[in-house]
JSON list of C-alpha atoms in Angstrom, two decimals:
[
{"chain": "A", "resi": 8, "resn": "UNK", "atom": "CA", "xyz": [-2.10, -15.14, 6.10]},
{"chain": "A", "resi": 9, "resn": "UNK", "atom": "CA", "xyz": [0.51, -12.49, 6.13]},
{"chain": "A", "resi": 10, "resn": "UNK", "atom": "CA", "xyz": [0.02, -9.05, 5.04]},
{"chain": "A", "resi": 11, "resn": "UNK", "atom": "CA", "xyz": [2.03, -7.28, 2.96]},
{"chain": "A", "resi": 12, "resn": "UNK", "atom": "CA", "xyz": [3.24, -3.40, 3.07]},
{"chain": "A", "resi": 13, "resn": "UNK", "atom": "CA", "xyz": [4.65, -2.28, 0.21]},
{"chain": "A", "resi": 14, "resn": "UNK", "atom": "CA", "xyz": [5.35, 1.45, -1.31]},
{"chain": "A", "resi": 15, "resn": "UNK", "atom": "CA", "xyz": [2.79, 2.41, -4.36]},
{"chain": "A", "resi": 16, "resn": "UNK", "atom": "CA", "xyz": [6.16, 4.48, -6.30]},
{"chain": "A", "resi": 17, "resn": "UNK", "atom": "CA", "xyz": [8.85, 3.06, -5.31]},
{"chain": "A", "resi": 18, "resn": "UNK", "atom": "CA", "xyz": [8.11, -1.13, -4.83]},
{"chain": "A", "resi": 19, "resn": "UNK", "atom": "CA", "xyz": [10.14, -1.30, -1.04]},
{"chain": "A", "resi": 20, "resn": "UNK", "atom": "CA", "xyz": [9.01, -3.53, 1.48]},
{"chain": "A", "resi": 21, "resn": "UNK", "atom": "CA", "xyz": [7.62, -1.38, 4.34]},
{"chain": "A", "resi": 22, "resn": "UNK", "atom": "CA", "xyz": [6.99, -4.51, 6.19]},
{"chain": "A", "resi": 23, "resn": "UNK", "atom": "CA", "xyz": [4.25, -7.12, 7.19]},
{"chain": "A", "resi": 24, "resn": "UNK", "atom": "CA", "xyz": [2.06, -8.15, 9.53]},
{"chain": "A", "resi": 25, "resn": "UNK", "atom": "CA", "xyz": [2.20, -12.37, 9.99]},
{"chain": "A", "resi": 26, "resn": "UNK", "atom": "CA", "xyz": [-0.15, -12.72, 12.80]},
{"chain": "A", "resi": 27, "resn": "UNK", "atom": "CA", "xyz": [-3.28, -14.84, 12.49]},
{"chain": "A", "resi": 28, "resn": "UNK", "atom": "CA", "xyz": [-5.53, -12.53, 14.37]},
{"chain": "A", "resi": 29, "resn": "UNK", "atom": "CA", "xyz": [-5.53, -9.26, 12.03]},
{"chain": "A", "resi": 30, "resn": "UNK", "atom": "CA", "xyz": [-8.32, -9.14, 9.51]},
{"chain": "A", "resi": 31, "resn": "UNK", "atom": "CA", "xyz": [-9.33, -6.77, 7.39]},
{"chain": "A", "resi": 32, "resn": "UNK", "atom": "CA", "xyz": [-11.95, -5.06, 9.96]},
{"chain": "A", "resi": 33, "resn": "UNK", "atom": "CA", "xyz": [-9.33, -4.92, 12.67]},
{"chain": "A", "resi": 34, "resn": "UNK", "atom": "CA", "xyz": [-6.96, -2.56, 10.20]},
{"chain": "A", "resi": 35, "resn": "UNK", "atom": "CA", "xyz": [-9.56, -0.53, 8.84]},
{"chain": "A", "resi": 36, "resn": "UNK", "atom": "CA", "xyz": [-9.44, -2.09, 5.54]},
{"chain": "A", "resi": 37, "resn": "UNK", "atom": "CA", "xyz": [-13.32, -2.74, 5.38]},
{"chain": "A", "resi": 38, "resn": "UNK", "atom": "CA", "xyz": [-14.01, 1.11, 5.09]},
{"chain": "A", "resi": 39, "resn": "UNK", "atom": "CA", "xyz": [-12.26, 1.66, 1.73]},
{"chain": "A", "resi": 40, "resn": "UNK", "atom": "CA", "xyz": [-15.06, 2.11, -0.88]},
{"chain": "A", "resi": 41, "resn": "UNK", "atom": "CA", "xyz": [-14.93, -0.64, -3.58]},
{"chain": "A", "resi": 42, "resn": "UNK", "atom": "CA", "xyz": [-12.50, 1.88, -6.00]},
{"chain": "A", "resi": 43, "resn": "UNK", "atom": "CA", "xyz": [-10.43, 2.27, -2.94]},
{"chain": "A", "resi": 44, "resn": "UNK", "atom": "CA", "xyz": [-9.61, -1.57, -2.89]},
{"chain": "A", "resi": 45, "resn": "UNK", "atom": "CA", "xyz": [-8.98, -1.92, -6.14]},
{"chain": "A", "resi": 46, "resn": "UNK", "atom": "CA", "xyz": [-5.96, 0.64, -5.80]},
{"chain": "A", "resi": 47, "resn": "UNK", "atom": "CA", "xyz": [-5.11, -0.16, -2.20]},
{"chain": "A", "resi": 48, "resn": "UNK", "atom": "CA", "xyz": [-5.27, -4.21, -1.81]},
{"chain": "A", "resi": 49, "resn": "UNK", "atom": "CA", "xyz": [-3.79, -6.81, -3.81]},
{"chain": "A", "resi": 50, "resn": "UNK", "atom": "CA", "xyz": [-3.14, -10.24, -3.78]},
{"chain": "A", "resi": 51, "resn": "UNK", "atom": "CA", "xyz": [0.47, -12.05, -4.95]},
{"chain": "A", "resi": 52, "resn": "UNK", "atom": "CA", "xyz": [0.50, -15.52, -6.15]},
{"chain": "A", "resi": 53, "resn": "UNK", "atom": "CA", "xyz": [0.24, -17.02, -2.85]},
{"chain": "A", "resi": 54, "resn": "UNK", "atom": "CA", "xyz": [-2.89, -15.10, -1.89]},
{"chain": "A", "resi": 55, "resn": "UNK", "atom": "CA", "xyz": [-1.38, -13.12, 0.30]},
{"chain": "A", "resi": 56, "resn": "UNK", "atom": "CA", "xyz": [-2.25, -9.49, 0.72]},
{"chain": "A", "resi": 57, "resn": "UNK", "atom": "CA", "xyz": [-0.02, -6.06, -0.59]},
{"chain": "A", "resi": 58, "resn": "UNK", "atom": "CA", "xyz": [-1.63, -3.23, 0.69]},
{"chain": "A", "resi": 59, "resn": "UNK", "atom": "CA", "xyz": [-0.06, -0.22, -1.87]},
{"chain": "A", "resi": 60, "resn": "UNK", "atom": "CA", "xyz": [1.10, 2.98, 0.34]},
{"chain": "A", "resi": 61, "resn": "UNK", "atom": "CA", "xyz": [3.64, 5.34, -0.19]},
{"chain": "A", "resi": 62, "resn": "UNK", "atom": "CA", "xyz": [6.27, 5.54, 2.04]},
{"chain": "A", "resi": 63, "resn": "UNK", "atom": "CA", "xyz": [8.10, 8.14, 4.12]},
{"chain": "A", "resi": 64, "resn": "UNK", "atom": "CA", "xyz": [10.86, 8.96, 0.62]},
{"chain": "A", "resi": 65, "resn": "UNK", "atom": "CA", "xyz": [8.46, 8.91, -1.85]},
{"chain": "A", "resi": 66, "resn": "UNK", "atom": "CA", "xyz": [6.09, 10.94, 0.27]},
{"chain": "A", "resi": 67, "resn": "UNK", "atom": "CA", "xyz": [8.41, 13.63, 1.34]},
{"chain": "A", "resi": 68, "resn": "UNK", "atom": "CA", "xyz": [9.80, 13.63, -2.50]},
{"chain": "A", "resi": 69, "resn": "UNK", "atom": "CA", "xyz": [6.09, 14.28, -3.96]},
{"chain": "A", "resi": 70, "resn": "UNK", "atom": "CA", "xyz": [5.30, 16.58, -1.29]},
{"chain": "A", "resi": 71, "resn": "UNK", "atom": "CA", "xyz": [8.66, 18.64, -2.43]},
{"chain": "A", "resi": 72, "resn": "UNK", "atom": "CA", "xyz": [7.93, 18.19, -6.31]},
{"chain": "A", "resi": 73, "resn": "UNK", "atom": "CA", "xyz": [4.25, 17.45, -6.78]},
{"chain": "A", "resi": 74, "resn": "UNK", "atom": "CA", "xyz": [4.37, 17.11, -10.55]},
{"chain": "A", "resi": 75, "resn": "UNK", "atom": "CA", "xyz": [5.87, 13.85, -9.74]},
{"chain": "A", "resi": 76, "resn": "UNK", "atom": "CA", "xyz": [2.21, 12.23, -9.71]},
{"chain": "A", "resi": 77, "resn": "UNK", "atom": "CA", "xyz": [1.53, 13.14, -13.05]},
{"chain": "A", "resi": 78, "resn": "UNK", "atom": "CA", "xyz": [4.63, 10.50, -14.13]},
{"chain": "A", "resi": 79, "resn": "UNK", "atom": "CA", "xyz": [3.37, 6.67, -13.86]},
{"chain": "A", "resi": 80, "resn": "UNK", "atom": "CA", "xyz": [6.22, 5.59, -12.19]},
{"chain": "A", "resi": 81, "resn": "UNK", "atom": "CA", "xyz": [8.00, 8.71, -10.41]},
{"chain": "A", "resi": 82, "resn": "UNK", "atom": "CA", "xyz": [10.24, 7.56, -8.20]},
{"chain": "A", "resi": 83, "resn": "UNK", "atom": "CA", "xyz": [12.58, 4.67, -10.18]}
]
């Protein structure tokens, strides 16, 4: 089951992990609290995963203008 990588502001692919061997456990995943999760880890109609982080742009674009997390989606 691939995993999915995808920015939280923004919607780009970061990219994806296809291999068979990954779980959840083996990426850390199974530390998030059950709030975490919720906003974290998805699933798309195929039941794959979409793990929600912001990437390298958006980051450096919130760190520079922080009111940018008050907006729902700040970076169009």
């Amino acid at each position: 089951m691939p995993i999915h990588y995808v920015c939280r502001h923004c919607g780009t692919s970061i990219g994806q992990i296809d291999s068979s061997e990954v779980t959840e456990a083996r990426l850390g995943l199974h530390f998030l609290t059950p709030a975490e999760r919720r906003d974290i880890i998805a699933y798309n109609s195929k039941g794959e995963m979409m793990v929600n982080i912001t990437c390298d742009y958006c980051n450096e674009a919130i760190l520079v203008n922080p009111e940018l997390c008050l907006l729902t989606s700040p970076l169009q």
